[in-house]
Tab-separated table of C-alpha atoms in Angstrom:
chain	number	residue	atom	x	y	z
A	925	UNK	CA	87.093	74.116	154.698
A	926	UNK	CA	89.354	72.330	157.087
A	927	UNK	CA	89.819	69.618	155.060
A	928	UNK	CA	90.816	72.340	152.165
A	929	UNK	CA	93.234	73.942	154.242
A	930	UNK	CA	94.945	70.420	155.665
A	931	UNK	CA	95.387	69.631	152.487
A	932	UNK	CA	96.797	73.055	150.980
A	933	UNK	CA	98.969	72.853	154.471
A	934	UNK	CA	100.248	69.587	153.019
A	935	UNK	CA	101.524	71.171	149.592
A	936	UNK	CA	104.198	73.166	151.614
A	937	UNK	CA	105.846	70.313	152.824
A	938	UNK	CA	105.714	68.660	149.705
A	939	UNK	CA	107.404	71.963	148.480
A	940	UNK	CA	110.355	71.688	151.042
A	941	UNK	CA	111.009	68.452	150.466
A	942	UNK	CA	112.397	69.896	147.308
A	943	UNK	CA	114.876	72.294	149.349
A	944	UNK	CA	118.264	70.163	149.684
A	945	UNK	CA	117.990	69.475	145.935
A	946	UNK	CA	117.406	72.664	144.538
A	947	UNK	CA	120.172	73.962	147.223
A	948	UNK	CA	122.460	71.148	146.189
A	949	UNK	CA	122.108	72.130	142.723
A	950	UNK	CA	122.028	76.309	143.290
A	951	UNK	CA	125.960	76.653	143.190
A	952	UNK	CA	127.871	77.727	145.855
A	953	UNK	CA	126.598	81.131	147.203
A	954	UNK	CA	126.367	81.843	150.525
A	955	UNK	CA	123.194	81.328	152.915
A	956	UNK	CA	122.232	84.747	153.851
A	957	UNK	CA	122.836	85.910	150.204
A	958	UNK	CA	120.929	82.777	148.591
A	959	UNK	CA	117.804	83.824	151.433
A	960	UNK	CA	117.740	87.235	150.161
A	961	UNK	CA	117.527	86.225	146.269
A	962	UNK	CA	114.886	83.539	146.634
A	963	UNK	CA	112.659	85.601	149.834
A	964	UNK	CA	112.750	88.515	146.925
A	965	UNK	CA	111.923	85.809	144.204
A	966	UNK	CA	109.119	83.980	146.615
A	967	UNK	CA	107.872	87.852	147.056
A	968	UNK	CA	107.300	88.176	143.168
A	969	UNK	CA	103.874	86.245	143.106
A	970	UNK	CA	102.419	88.378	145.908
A	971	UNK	CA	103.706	91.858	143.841
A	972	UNK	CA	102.438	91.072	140.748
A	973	UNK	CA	98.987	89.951	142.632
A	974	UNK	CA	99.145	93.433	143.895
A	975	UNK	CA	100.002	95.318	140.623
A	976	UNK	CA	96.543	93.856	138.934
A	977	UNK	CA	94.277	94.229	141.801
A	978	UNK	CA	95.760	97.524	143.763
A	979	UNK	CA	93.107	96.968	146.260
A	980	UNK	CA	94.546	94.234	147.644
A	981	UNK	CA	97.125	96.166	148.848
A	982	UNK	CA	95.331	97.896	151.729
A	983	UNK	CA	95.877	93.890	153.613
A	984	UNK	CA	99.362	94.764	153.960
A	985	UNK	CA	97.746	97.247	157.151
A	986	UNK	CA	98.379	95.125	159.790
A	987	UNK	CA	99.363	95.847	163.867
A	988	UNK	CA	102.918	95.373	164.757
A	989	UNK	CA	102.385	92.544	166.550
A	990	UNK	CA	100.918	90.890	163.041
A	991	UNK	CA	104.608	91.976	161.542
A	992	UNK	CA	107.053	90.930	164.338
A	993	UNK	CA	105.075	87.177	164.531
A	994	UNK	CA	105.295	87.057	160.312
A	995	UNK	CA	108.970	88.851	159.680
A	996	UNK	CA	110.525	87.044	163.237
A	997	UNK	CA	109.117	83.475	161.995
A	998	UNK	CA	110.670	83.668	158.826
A	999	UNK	CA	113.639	85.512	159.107
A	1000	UNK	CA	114.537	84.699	162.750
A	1001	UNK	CA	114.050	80.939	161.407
A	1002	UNK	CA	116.729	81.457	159.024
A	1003	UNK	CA	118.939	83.557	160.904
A	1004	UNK	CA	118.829	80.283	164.003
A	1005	UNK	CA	119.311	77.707	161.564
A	1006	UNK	CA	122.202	79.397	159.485
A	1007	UNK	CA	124.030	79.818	162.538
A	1008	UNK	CA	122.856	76.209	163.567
A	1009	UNK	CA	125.065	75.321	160.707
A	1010	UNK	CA	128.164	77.463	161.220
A	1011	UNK	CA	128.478	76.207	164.771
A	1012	UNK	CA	127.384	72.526	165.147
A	1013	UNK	CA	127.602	69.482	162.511
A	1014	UNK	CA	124.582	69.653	160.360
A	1015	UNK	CA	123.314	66.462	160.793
A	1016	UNK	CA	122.974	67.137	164.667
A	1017	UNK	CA	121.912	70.798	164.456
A	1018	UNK	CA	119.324	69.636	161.435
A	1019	UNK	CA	117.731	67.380	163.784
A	1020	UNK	CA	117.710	69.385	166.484
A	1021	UNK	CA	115.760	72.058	164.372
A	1022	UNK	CA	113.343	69.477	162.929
A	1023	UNK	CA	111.918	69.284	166.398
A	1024	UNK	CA	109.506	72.326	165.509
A	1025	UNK	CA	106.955	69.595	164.284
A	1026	UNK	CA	106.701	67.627	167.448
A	1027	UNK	CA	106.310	71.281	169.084
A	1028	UNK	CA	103.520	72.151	166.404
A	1029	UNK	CA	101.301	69.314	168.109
A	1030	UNK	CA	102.057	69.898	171.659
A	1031	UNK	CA	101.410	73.214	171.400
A	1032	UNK	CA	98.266	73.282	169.510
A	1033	UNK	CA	96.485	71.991	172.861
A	1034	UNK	CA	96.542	75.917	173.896
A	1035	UNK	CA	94.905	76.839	170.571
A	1036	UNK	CA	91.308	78.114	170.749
A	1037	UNK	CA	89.053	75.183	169.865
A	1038	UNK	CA	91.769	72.300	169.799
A	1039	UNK	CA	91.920	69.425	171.989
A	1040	UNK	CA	95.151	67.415	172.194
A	1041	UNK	CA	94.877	63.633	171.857
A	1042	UNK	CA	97.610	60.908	172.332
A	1043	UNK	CA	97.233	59.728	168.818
A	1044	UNK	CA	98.338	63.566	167.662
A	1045	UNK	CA	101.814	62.981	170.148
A	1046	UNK	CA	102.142	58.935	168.988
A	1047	UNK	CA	101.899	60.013	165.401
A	1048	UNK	CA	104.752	63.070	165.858
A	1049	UNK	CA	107.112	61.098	168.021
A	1050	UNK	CA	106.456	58.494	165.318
A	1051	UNK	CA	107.455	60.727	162.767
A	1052	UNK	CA	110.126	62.066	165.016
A	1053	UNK	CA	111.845	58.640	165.027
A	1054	UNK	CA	111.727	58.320	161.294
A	1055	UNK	CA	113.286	61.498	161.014
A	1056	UNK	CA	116.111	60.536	163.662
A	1057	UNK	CA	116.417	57.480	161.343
A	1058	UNK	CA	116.968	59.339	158.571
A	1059	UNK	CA	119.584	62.080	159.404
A	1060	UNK	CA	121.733	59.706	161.942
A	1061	UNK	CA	122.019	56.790	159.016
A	1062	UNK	CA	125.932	58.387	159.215
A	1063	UNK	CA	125.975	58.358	163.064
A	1064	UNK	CA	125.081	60.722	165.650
A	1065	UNK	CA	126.550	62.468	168.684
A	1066	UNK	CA	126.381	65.704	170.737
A	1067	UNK	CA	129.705	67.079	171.665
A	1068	UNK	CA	129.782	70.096	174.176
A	1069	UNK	CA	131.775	71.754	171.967
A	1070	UNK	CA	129.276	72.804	169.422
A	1071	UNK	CA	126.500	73.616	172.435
A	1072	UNK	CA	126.270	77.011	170.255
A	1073	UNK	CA	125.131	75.841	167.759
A	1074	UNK	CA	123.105	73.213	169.186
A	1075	UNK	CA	121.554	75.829	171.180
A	1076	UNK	CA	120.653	78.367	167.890
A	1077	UNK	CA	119.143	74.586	166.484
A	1078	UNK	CA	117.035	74.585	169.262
A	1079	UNK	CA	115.468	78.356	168.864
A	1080	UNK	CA	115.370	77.354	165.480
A	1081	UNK	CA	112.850	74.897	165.866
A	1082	UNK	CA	111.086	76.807	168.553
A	1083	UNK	CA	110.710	79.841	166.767
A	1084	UNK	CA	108.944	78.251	163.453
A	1085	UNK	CA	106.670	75.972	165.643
A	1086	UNK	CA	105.729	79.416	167.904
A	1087	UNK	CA	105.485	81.485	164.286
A	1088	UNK	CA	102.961	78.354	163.221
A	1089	UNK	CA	100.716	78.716	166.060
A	1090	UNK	CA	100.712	82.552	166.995
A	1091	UNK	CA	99.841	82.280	162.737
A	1092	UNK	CA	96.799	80.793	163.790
A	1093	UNK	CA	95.424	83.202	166.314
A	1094	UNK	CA	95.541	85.873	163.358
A	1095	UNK	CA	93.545	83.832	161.140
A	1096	UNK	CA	91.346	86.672	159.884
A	1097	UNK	CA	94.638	88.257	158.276
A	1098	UNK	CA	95.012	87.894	154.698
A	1099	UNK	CA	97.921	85.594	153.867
A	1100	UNK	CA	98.786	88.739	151.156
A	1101	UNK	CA	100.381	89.714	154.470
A	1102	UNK	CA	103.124	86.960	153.421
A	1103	UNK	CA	104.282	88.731	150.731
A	1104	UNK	CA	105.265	91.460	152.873
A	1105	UNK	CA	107.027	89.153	155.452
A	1106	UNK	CA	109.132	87.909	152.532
A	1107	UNK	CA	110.208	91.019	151.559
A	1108	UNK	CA	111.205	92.242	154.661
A	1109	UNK	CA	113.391	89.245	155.539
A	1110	UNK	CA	115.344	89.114	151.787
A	1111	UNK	CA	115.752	92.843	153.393
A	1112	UNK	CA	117.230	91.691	156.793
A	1113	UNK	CA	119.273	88.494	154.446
A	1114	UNK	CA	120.800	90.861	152.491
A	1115	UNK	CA	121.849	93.272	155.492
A	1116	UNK	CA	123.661	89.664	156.951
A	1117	UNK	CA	125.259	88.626	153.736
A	1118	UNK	CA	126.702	92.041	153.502
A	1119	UNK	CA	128.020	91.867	156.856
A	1120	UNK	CA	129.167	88.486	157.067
A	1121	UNK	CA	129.764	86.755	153.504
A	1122	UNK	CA	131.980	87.089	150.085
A	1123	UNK	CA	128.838	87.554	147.432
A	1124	UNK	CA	128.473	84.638	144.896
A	1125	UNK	CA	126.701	84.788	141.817
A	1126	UNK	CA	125.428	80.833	140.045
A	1127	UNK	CA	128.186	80.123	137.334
A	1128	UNK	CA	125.660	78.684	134.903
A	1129	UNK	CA	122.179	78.564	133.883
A	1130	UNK	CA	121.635	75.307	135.796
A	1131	UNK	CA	122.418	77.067	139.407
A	1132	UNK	CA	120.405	80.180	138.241
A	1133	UNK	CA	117.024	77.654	137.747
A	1134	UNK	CA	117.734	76.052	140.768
A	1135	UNK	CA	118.000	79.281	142.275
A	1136	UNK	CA	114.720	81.014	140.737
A	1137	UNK	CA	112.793	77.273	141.674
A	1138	UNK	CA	114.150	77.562	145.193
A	1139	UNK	CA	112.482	80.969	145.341
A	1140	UNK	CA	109.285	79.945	143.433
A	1141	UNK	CA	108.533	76.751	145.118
A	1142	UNK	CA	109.983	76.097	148.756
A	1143	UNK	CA	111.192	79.894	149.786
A	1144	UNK	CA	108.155	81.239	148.125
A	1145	UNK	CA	104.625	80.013	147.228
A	1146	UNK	CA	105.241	77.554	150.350
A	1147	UNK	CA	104.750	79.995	152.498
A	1148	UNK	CA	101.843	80.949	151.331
A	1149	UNK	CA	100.384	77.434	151.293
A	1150	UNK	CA	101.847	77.250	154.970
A	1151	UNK	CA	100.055	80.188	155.808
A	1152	UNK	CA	96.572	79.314	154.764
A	1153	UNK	CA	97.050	75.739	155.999
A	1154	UNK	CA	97.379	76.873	159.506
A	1155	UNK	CA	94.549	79.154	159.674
A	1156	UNK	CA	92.163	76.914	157.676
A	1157	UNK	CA	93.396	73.568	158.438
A	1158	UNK	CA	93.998	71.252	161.128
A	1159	UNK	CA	97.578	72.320	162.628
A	1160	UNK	CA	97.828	68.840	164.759
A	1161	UNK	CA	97.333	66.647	161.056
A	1162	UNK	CA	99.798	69.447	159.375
A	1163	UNK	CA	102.231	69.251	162.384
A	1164	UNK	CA	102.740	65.067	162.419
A	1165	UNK	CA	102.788	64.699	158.934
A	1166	UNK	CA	105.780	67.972	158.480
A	1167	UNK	CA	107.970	65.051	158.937
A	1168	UNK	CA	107.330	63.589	155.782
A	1169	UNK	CA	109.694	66.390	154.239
A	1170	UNK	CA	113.090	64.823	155.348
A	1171	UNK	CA	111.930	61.268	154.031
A	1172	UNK	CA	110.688	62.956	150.669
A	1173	UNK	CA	113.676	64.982	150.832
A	1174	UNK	CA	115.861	62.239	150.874
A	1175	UNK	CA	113.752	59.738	148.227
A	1176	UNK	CA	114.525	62.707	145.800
A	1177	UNK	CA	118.316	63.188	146.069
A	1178	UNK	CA	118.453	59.457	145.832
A	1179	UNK	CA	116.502	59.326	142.679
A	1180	UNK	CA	118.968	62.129	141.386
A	1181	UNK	CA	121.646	60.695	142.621
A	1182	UNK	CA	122.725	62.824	145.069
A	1183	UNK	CA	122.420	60.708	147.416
A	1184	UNK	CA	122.895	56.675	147.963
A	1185	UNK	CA	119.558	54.318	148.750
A	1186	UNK	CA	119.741	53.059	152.169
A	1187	UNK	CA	117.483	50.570	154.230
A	1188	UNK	CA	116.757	53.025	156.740
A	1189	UNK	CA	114.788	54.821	154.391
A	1190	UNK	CA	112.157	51.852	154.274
A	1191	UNK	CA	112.110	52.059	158.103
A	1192	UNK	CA	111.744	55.664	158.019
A	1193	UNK	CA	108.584	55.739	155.632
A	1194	UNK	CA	107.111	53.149	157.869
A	1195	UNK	CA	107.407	55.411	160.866
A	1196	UNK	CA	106.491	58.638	158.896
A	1197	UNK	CA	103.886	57.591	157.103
A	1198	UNK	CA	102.135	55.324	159.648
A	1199	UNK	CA	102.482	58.403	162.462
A	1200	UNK	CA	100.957	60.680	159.747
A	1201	UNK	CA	97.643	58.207	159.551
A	1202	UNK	CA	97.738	58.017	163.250
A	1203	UNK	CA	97.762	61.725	164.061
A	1204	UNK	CA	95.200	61.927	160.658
A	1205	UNK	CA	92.872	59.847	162.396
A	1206	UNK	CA	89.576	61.763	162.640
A	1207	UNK	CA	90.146	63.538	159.615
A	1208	UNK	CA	90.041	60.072	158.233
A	1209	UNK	CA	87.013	59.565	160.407
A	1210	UNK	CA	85.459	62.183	159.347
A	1211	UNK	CA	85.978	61.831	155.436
A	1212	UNK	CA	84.761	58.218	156.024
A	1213	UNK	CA	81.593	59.134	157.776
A	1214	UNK	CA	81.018	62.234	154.568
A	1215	UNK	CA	80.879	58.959	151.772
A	1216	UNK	CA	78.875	56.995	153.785
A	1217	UNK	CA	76.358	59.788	153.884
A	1218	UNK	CA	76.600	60.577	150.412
A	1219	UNK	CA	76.032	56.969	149.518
């Protein structure tokens, strides 16, 4: 089972890794109202589960606390790392963010049942540094003068690592609960973009697939997968290897040609990949020691 989950956990980042792409290629409509088109599209899966087996629907009964940890991860997530962008440069505040990994691992030593070991911190600072590599290949620095936004970056990542692990102390909720969490935060996007943005529809049917895969695939069903991976799997593995999404990210807008190939991206796989084996290690072990008994 917590090999099943690890692995399900693993198909969400796969999923973002697909994010800047089908961003890049969604048009140019704003943040807050692009969240509250694909959190209602990601919400679509969950409704129609609902339609054919009503039942299902009596999971949505959850305490408040259940709500606040599901509707603050995803939409306070957002909310931080939308106004990371407004108020610092993104490759700075997008870093910054990205830290929640390295927090995933850390924190999972006051988990119920989980034991930190230094080859879980080696294997995120690894994939740390092939993250740094990859978003400072146009150089990096910290001015004062964006400590706003720097500062939202920061929350950012420390509210989706906290949302992760508080996840996994309700692991006996239903992740149909999800589908609720969605819908409540394309609710609190669209109250934002109202406030704060000029509406933007896609100008072609190009944007509008982009748009309905953003809300399918990395603002929808990866949640779920997210979800379930946390509860079932093993958060420390999930945590390192979260960093492979930049690297992926980036492989894919180069072979779209969105973006240009770069040596740094070798060095970055190295790091990412070789901390994700590290931090993987007894699951490894373990999977080993499962064919040799079956032999």
């Amino acid at each position: 089972m917590k090999i099943r989950g690890t692995l399900i956990g693993f198909t969400a980042i796969l999923m973002w890794s697909l994010l800047a792409l089908m961003t890049a290629a969604s048009g140019k409509m704003p943040p807050f109202q692009l969240s509250a088109v694909t959190f209602a599209i990601g919400s679509l899966p969950g409704i129609i589960l609902f339609i054919l087996k009503p039942q299902r629907i009596a999971f949505l009964r959850q305490s408040p606390k259940v709500w606040l940890t599901g509707i603050g991860g995803l939409f306070g997530y957002h909310f931080l790392y939308f106004t990371a962008l407004r108020n610092a440069p993104a490759v700075e505040a997008g870093l910054i963010a990205y830290l929640w990994p390295l927090f995933i691992v850390v924190g999972s030593a006051l988990l119920p049942g989980e034991r930190l070991r230094w080859y879980h911190v080696a294997g995120a600072l690894a994939g740390l540094a092939g993250t740094v590599t990859i978003v400072s290949r146009n150089g990096l620095s910290l001015d004062d003068a964006y400590a706003v936004g720097y500062g939202a970056a920061f929350l950012c990542a420390f509210t989706w690592s906290g949302y992760s692990l508080l996840t996994r102390r309700f692991e006996r909720v239903s992740t149909d609960v999800v589908t609720g969490f969605c819908l409540a935060t394309s609710a609190l996007s669209l109250v934002c973009h109202l406030a704060l943005e000029t509406t933007v529809w896609p100008q072609n049917g190009g944007e509008w697939l982009a748009v309905v895969g953003l809300g399918l695939l990395p603002v929808g069903a990866a949640f779920y997968a997210w979800d379930y991976g946390v509860k079932n799997g093993d958060i420390q593995i999930i945590g390192a290897a979260s960093y492979a999404a930049p690297l992926l990210s980036t492989l894919i807008l180069v072979a779209s040609g969105f973006a240009d190939a770069d040596w740094r991206i070798l060095v970055a796989c190295l790091l990412i990949t070789g901390g994700a084996v590290l931090a993987a290690r007894d699951m490894l072990r373990a999977k080993r020691a499962e064919t040799v008994l079956a032999e």
